[in-house]
């Protein structure tokens, strides 16, 4: 496994706010490092999905279950600090650990203070371009690094969850 440097001196960069040259440079760097990528694509079918710790933990757990099948020794998860309130992050952590049935060290990082978290945004942006705009130029830079890509609808994902319960 390759590890990325812990600290960089770049300001926060996002796929959605950078130009194509920067997008390509970042994706090329991800490719050069031969990172293992796992992606989850959800078709919301026009539905609104409530942005709360329960739904977020559900989605993250869905993807992490696949990661843990391949890399069972993973025990440290870095999450973009999605929620403002500490209680929401604590609830997310509790729900995620419960769903995965595995103790984890979960670190919530602010992408404005730690640019390492921006790399996931670039992967997500490249994937999103394929499904929302039918543009494959960006994903081609990292496509061979994607070990597992889950493509489903919110309804199917929730139905599978109800069947397991």
PDB file of N, CA, C and O in Angstrom, residues 83-136:
ATOM      1  N   UNK A  83     -20.486  17.309   9.031  1.00  0.00           N
ATOM      2  CA  UNK A  83     -21.459  17.916   9.934  1.00  0.00           C
ATOM      3  C   UNK A  83     -20.813  18.982  10.804  1.00  0.00           C
ATOM      4  O   UNK A  83     -19.689  18.828  11.263  1.00  0.00           O
ATOM      5  N   UNK A  84     -21.561  20.029  11.048  1.00  0.00           N
ATOM      6  CA  UNK A  84     -21.077  21.156  11.840  1.00  0.00           C
ATOM      7  C   UNK A  84     -21.016  20.816  13.322  1.00  0.00           C
ATOM      8  O   UNK A  84     -20.052  21.148  14.004  1.00  0.00           O
ATOM      9  N   UNK A  85     -22.039  20.143  13.810  1.00  0.00           N
ATOM     10  CA  UNK A  85     -22.168  19.902  15.245  1.00  0.00           C
ATOM     11  C   UNK A  85     -21.432  18.634  15.665  1.00  0.00           C
ATOM     12  O   UNK A  85     -21.516  17.602  15.013  1.00  0.00           O
ATOM     13  N   UNK A  86     -20.712  18.721  16.775  1.00  0.00           N
ATOM     14  CA  UNK A  86     -19.968  17.584  17.317  1.00  0.00           C
ATOM     15  C   UNK A  86     -20.910  16.410  17.566  1.00  0.00           C
ATOM     16  O   UNK A  86     -20.570  15.264  17.259  1.00  0.00           O
ATOM     17  N   UNK A  87     -22.096  16.668  18.088  1.00  0.00           N
ATOM     18  CA  UNK A  87     -23.043  15.582  18.375  1.00  0.00           C
ATOM     19  C   UNK A  87     -23.417  14.820  17.103  1.00  0.00           C
ATOM     20  O   UNK A  87     -23.587  13.604  17.138  1.00  0.00           O
ATOM     21  N   UNK A  88     -23.550  15.523  15.990  1.00  0.00           N
ATOM     22  CA  UNK A  88     -23.857  14.847  14.723  1.00  0.00           C
ATOM     23  C   UNK A  88     -22.700  13.929  14.305  1.00  0.00           C
ATOM     24  O   UNK A  88     -22.930  12.809  13.832  1.00  0.00           O
ATOM     25  N   UNK A  89     -21.480  14.401  14.482  1.00  0.00           N
ATOM     26  CA  UNK A  89     -20.310  13.577  14.132  1.00  0.00           C
ATOM     27  C   UNK A  89     -20.224  12.368  15.055  1.00  0.00           C
ATOM     28  O   UNK A  89     -19.918  11.259  14.607  1.00  0.00           O
ATOM     29  N   UNK A  90     -20.505  12.573  16.339  1.00  0.00           N
ATOM     30  CA  UNK A  90     -20.495  11.447  17.283  1.00  0.00           C
ATOM     31  C   UNK A  90     -21.565  10.419  16.918  1.00  0.00           C
ATOM     32  O   UNK A  90     -21.317   9.217  16.952  1.00  0.00           O
ATOM     33  N   UNK A  91     -22.735  10.903  16.556  1.00  0.00           N
ATOM     34  CA  UNK A  91     -23.820   9.999  16.157  1.00  0.00           C
ATOM     35  C   UNK A  91     -23.426   9.235  14.890  1.00  0.00           C
ATOM     36  O   UNK A  91     -23.648   8.027  14.801  1.00  0.00           O
ATOM     37  N   UNK A  92     -22.853   9.941  13.924  1.00  0.00           N
ATOM     38  CA  UNK A  92     -22.361   9.289  12.706  1.00  0.00           C
ATOM     39  C   UNK A  92     -21.362   8.190  13.066  1.00  0.00           C
ATOM     40  O   UNK A  92     -21.463   7.062  12.566  1.00  0.00           O
ATOM     41  N   UNK A  93     -20.398   8.502  13.923  1.00  0.00           N
ATOM     42  CA  UNK A  93     -19.381   7.525  14.327  1.00  0.00           C
ATOM     43  C   UNK A  93     -20.020   6.287  14.946  1.00  0.00           C
ATOM     44  O   UNK A  93     -19.660   5.156  14.607  1.00  0.00           O
ATOM     45  N   UNK A  94     -20.947   6.516  15.872  1.00  0.00           N
ATOM     46  CA  UNK A  94     -21.618   5.399  16.545  1.00  0.00           C
ATOM     47  C   UNK A  94     -22.368   4.519  15.547  1.00  0.00           C
ATOM     48  O   UNK A  94     -22.290   3.288  15.597  1.00  0.00           O
ATOM     49  N   UNK A  95     -23.105   5.157  14.653  1.00  0.00           N
ATOM     50  CA  UNK A  95     -23.882   4.412  13.657  1.00  0.00           C
ATOM     51  C   UNK A  95     -22.979   3.641  12.695  1.00  0.00           C
ATOM     52  O   UNK A  95     -23.267   2.495  12.333  1.00  0.00           O
ATOM     53  N   UNK A  96     -21.876   4.260  12.289  1.00  0.00           N
ATOM     54  CA  UNK A  96     -20.965   3.608  11.356  1.00  0.00           C
ATOM     55  C   UNK A  96     -20.318   2.380  11.986  1.00  0.00           C
ATOM     56  O   UNK A  96     -20.294   1.293  11.386  1.00  0.00           O
ATOM     57  N   UNK A  97     -19.821   2.534  13.189  1.00  0.00           N
ATOM     58  CA  UNK A  97     -19.191   1.405  13.900  1.00  0.00           C
ATOM     59  C   UNK A  97     -20.205   0.280  14.104  1.00  0.00           C
ATOM     60  O   UNK A  97     -19.893  -0.896  13.912  1.00  0.00           O
ATOM     61  N   UNK A  98     -21.427   0.641  14.453  1.00  0.00           N
ATOM     62  CA  UNK A  98     -22.480  -0.365  14.658  1.00  0.00           C
ATOM     63  C   UNK A  98     -22.792  -1.089  13.339  1.00  0.00           C
ATOM     64  O   UNK A  98     -22.898  -2.315  13.315  1.00  0.00           O
ATOM     65  N   UNK A  99     -22.926  -0.360  12.247  1.00  0.00           N
ATOM     66  CA  UNK A  99     -23.236  -0.961  10.948  1.00  0.00           C
ATOM     67  C   UNK A  99     -22.117  -1.888  10.476  1.00  0.00           C
ATOM     68  O   UNK A  99     -22.384  -2.906   9.846  1.00  0.00           O
ATOM     69  N   UNK A 100     -20.889  -1.514  10.748  1.00  0.00           N
ATOM     70  CA  UNK A 100     -19.747  -2.312  10.281  1.00  0.00           C
ATOM     71  C   UNK A 100     -19.365  -3.394  11.276  1.00  0.00           C
ATOM     72  O   UNK A 100     -18.595  -4.294  10.946  1.00  0.00           O
ATOM     73  N   UNK A 101     -19.838  -3.258  12.505  1.00  0.00           N
ATOM     74  CA  UNK A 101     -19.503  -4.206  13.568  1.00  0.00           C
ATOM     75  C   UNK A 101     -17.985  -4.366  13.688  1.00  0.00           C
ATOM     76  O   UNK A 101     -17.455  -5.475  13.742  1.00  0.00           O
ATOM     77  N   UNK A 102     -17.321  -3.217  13.700  1.00  0.00           N
ATOM     78  CA  UNK A 102     -15.857  -3.211  13.751  1.00  0.00           C
ATOM     79  C   UNK A 102     -15.406  -1.923  14.436  1.00  0.00           C
ATOM     80  O   UNK A 102     -15.879  -0.847  14.076  1.00  0.00           O
ATOM     81  N   UNK A 103     -14.508  -2.034  15.408  1.00  0.00           N
ATOM     82  CA  UNK A 103     -13.994  -0.803  16.019  1.00  0.00           C
ATOM     83  C   UNK A 103     -13.140  -0.034  15.007  1.00  0.00           C
ATOM     84  O   UNK A 103     -12.338  -0.626  14.285  1.00  0.00           O
ATOM     85  N   UNK A 104     -13.365   1.247  14.953  1.00  0.00           N
ATOM     86  CA  UNK A 104     -12.636   2.096  14.013  1.00  0.00           C
ATOM     87  C   UNK A 104     -12.212   3.389  14.701  1.00  0.00           C
ATOM     88  O   UNK A 104     -12.927   3.888  15.567  1.00  0.00           O
ATOM     89  N   UNK A 105     -11.082   3.912  14.275  1.00  0.00           N
ATOM     90  CA  UNK A 105     -10.711   5.269  14.644  1.00  0.00           C
ATOM     91  C   UNK A 105     -11.200   6.137  13.496  1.00  0.00           C
ATOM     92  O   UNK A 105     -10.723   6.014  12.372  1.00  0.00           O
ATOM     93  N   UNK A 106     -12.190   6.982  13.773  1.00  0.00           N
ATOM     94  CA  UNK A 106     -12.801   7.817  12.733  1.00  0.00           C
ATOM     95  C   UNK A 106     -12.375   9.258  12.971  1.00  0.00           C
ATOM     96  O   UNK A 106     -12.634   9.828  14.033  1.00  0.00           O
ATOM     97  N   UNK A 107     -11.721   9.807  11.981  1.00  0.00           N
ATOM     98  CA  UNK A 107     -11.192  11.164  12.073  1.00  0.00           C
ATOM     99  C   UNK A 107     -11.940  12.049  11.083  1.00  0.00           C
ATOM    100  O   UNK A 107     -11.997  11.744   9.891  1.00  0.00           O
ATOM    101  N   UNK A 108     -12.527  13.114  11.576  1.00  0.00           N
ATOM    102  CA  UNK A 108     -13.247  14.071  10.727  1.00  0.00           C
ATOM    103  C   UNK A 108     -12.318  15.252  10.475  1.00  0.00           C
ATOM    104  O   UNK A 108     -11.978  15.978  11.412  1.00  0.00           O
ATOM    105  N   UNK A 109     -11.911  15.427   9.227  1.00  0.00           N
ATOM    106  CA  UNK A 109     -10.991  16.506   8.887  1.00  0.00           C
ATOM    107  C   UNK A 109     -11.689  17.588   8.085  1.00  0.00           C
ATOM    108  O   UNK A 109     -12.534  17.302   7.233  1.00  0.00           O
ATOM    109  N   UNK A 110     -11.302  18.814   8.326  1.00  0.00           N
ATOM    110  CA  UNK A 110     -11.812  19.954   7.572  1.00  0.00           C
ATOM    111  C   UNK A 110     -10.950  20.096   6.320  1.00  0.00           C
ATOM    112  O   UNK A 110      -9.735  20.272   6.416  1.00  0.00           O
ATOM    113  N   UNK A 111     -11.582  20.027   5.175  1.00  0.00           N
ATOM    114  CA  UNK A 111     -10.827  20.079   3.918  1.00  0.00           C
ATOM    115  C   UNK A 111     -10.128  21.423   3.718  1.00  0.00           C
ATOM    116  O   UNK A 111      -9.186  21.521   2.944  1.00  0.00           O
ATOM    117  N   UNK A 112     -10.559  22.454   4.426  1.00  0.00           N
ATOM    118  CA  UNK A 112      -9.882  23.747   4.321  1.00  0.00           C
ATOM    119  C   UNK A 112      -8.581  23.762   5.119  1.00  0.00           C
ATOM    120  O   UNK A 112      -7.720  24.583   4.882  1.00  0.00           O
ATOM    121  N   UNK A 113      -8.442  22.842   6.063  1.00  0.00           N
ATOM    122  CA  UNK A 113      -7.235  22.796   6.884  1.00  0.00           C
ATOM    123  C   UNK A 113      -6.322  21.627   6.524  1.00  0.00           C
ATOM    124  O   UNK A 113      -5.152  21.628   6.883  1.00  0.00           O
ATOM    125  N   UNK A 114      -6.846  20.629   5.838  1.00  0.00           N
ATOM    126  CA  UNK A 114      -6.045  19.470   5.467  1.00  0.00           C
ATOM    127  C   UNK A 114      -6.440  19.042   4.055  1.00  0.00           C
ATOM    128  O   UNK A 114      -7.503  18.479   3.841  1.00  0.00           O
ATOM    129  N   UNK A 115      -5.567  19.318   3.102  1.00  0.00           N
ATOM    130  CA  UNK A 115      -5.908  19.105   1.696  1.00  0.00           C
ATOM    131  C   UNK A 115      -5.965  17.636   1.289  1.00  0.00           C
ATOM    132  O   UNK A 115      -6.466  17.334   0.214  1.00  0.00           O
ATOM    133  N   UNK A 116      -5.501  16.731   2.127  1.00  0.00           N
ATOM    134  CA  UNK A 116      -5.546  15.311   1.771  1.00  0.00           C
ATOM    135  C   UNK A 116      -6.988  14.879   1.505  1.00  0.00           C
ATOM    136  O   UNK A 116      -7.258  14.055   0.640  1.00  0.00           O
ATOM    137  N   UNK A 117      -7.930  15.472   2.211  1.00  0.00           N
ATOM    138  CA  UNK A 117      -9.336  15.123   2.062  1.00  0.00           C
ATOM    139  C   UNK A 117      -9.871  15.544   0.697  1.00  0.00           C
ATOM    140  O   UNK A 117     -10.839  14.979   0.196  1.00  0.00           O
ATOM    141  N   UNK A 118      -9.228  16.506   0.064  1.00  0.00           N
ATOM    142  CA  UNK A 118      -9.664  16.968  -1.260  1.00  0.00           C
ATOM    143  C   UNK A 118      -9.500  15.896  -2.337  1.00  0.00           C
ATOM    144  O   UNK A 118     -10.182  15.937  -3.358  1.00  0.00           O
ATOM    145  N   UNK A 119      -8.609  14.959  -2.115  1.00  0.00           N
ATOM    146  CA  UNK A 119      -8.388  13.921  -3.128  1.00  0.00           C
ATOM    147  C   UNK A 119      -9.655  13.110  -3.379  1.00  0.00           C
ATOM    148  O   UNK A 119      -9.979  12.781  -4.521  1.00  0.00           O
ATOM    149  N   UNK A 120     -10.392  12.804  -2.321  1.00  0.00           N
ATOM    150  CA  UNK A 120     -11.658  12.071  -2.483  1.00  0.00           C
ATOM    151  C   UNK A 120     -12.645  12.897  -3.298  1.00  0.00           C
ATOM    152  O   UNK A 120     -13.400  12.352  -4.110  1.00  0.00           O
ATOM    153  N   UNK A 121     -12.632  14.219  -3.121  1.00  0.00           N
ATOM    154  CA  UNK A 121     -13.520  15.093  -3.876  1.00  0.00           C
ATOM    155  C   UNK A 121     -13.197  15.018  -5.374  1.00  0.00           C
ATOM    156  O   UNK A 121     -14.104  15.054  -6.203  1.00  0.00           O
ATOM    157  N   UNK A 122     -11.933  14.890  -5.720  1.00  0.00           N
ATOM    158  CA  UNK A 122     -11.552  14.800  -7.132  1.00  0.00           C
ATOM    159  C   UNK A 122     -11.982  13.466  -7.736  1.00  0.00           C
ATOM    160  O   UNK A 122     -12.435  13.413  -8.880  1.00  0.00           O
ATOM    161  N   UNK A 123     -11.866  12.398  -6.980  1.00  0.00           N
ATOM    162  CA  UNK A 123     -12.342  11.096  -7.461  1.00  0.00           C
ATOM    163  C   UNK A 123     -13.856  11.165  -7.653  1.00  0.00           C
ATOM    164  O   UNK A 123     -14.381  10.772  -8.696  1.00  0.00           O
ATOM    165  N   UNK A 124     -14.554  11.695  -6.651  1.00  0.00           N
ATOM    166  CA  UNK A 124     -16.015  11.812  -6.742  1.00  0.00           C
ATOM    167  C   UNK A 124     -16.421  12.703  -7.912  1.00  0.00           C
ATOM    168  O   UNK A 124     -17.374  12.398  -8.641  1.00  0.00           O
ATOM    169  N   UNK A 125     -15.696  13.780  -8.115  1.00  0.00           N
ATOM    170  CA  UNK A 125     -16.004  14.680  -9.234  1.00  0.00           C
ATOM    171  C   UNK A 125     -15.833  13.997 -10.580  1.00  0.00           C
ATOM    172  O   UNK A 125     -16.667  14.153 -11.477  1.00  0.00           O
ATOM    173  N   UNK A 126     -14.778  13.226 -10.720  1.00  0.00           N
ATOM    174  CA  UNK A 126     -14.535  12.511 -11.982  1.00  0.00           C
ATOM    175  C   UNK A 126     -15.641  11.484 -12.240  1.00  0.00           C
ATOM    176  O   UNK A 126     -16.132  11.347 -13.360  1.00  0.00           O
ATOM    177  N   UNK A 127     -16.059  10.786 -11.185  1.00  0.00           N
ATOM    178  CA  UNK A 127     -17.139   9.803 -11.313  1.00  0.00           C
ATOM    179  C   UNK A 127     -18.455  10.514 -11.629  1.00  0.00           C
ATOM    180  O   UNK A 127     -19.208  10.098 -12.512  1.00  0.00           O
ATOM    181  N   UNK A 128     -18.719  11.594 -10.929  1.00  0.00           N
ATOM    182  CA  UNK A 128     -19.961  12.341 -11.137  1.00  0.00           C
ATOM    183  C   UNK A 128     -20.074  12.846 -12.580  1.00  0.00           C
ATOM    184  O   UNK A 128     -21.169  12.833 -13.165  1.00  0.00           O
ATOM    185  N   UNK A 129     -18.973  13.263 -13.174  1.00  0.00           N
ATOM    186  CA  UNK A 129     -18.985  13.755 -14.561  1.00  0.00           C
ATOM    187  C   UNK A 129     -19.468  12.676 -15.526  1.00  0.00           C
ATOM    188  O   UNK A 129     -20.135  12.979 -16.511  1.00  0.00           O
ATOM    189  N   UNK A 130     -19.136  11.435 -15.239  1.00  0.00           N
ATOM    190  CA  UNK A 130     -19.565  10.334 -16.104  1.00  0.00           C
ATOM    191  C   UNK A 130     -21.082  10.187 -16.060  1.00  0.00           C
ATOM    192  O   UNK A 130     -21.733  10.018 -17.094  1.00  0.00           O
ATOM    193  N   UNK A 131     -21.650  10.247 -14.864  1.00  0.00           N
ATOM    194  CA  UNK A 131     -23.071   9.972 -14.709  1.00  0.00           C
ATOM    195  C   UNK A 131     -23.980  11.183 -14.881  1.00  0.00           C
ATOM    196  O   UNK A 131     -25.135  11.043 -15.241  1.00  0.00           O
ATOM    197  N   UNK A 132     -23.456  12.382 -14.635  1.00  0.00           N
ATOM    198  CA  UNK A 132     -24.321  13.556 -14.762  1.00  0.00           C
ATOM    199  C   UNK A 132     -24.151  14.263 -16.105  1.00  0.00           C
ATOM    200  O   UNK A 132     -25.093  14.839 -16.615  1.00  0.00           O
ATOM    201  N   UNK A 133     -22.955  14.200 -16.670  1.00  0.00           N
ATOM    202  CA  UNK A 133     -22.706  14.940 -17.918  1.00  0.00           C
ATOM    203  C   UNK A 133     -22.206  14.057 -19.050  1.00  0.00           C
ATOM    204  O   UNK A 133     -21.875  14.543 -20.119  1.00  0.00           O
ATOM    205  N   UNK A 134     -22.095  12.771 -18.770  1.00  0.00           N
ATOM    206  CA  UNK A 134     -21.625  11.807 -19.776  1.00  0.00           C
ATOM    207  C   UNK A 134     -20.235  12.160 -20.315  1.00  0.00           C
ATOM    208  O   UNK A 134     -19.938  11.939 -21.468  1.00  0.00           O
ATOM    209  N   UNK A 135     -19.399  12.731 -19.450  1.00  0.00           N
ATOM    210  CA  UNK A 135     -18.019  13.059 -19.807  1.00  0.00           C
ATOM    211  C   UNK A 135     -17.084  12.069 -19.139  1.00  0.00           C
ATOM    212  O   UNK A 135     -17.053  11.967 -17.922  1.00  0.00           O
ATOM    213  N   UNK A 136     -16.337  11.338 -19.931  1.00  0.00           N
ATOM    214  CA  UNK A 136     -15.475  10.293 -19.367  1.00  0.00           C
ATOM    215  C   UNK A 136     -13.995  10.665 -19.350  1.00  0.00           C
ATOM    216  O   UNK A 136     -13.168   9.879 -18.905  1.00  0.00           O
TER     217      UNK A 136
END
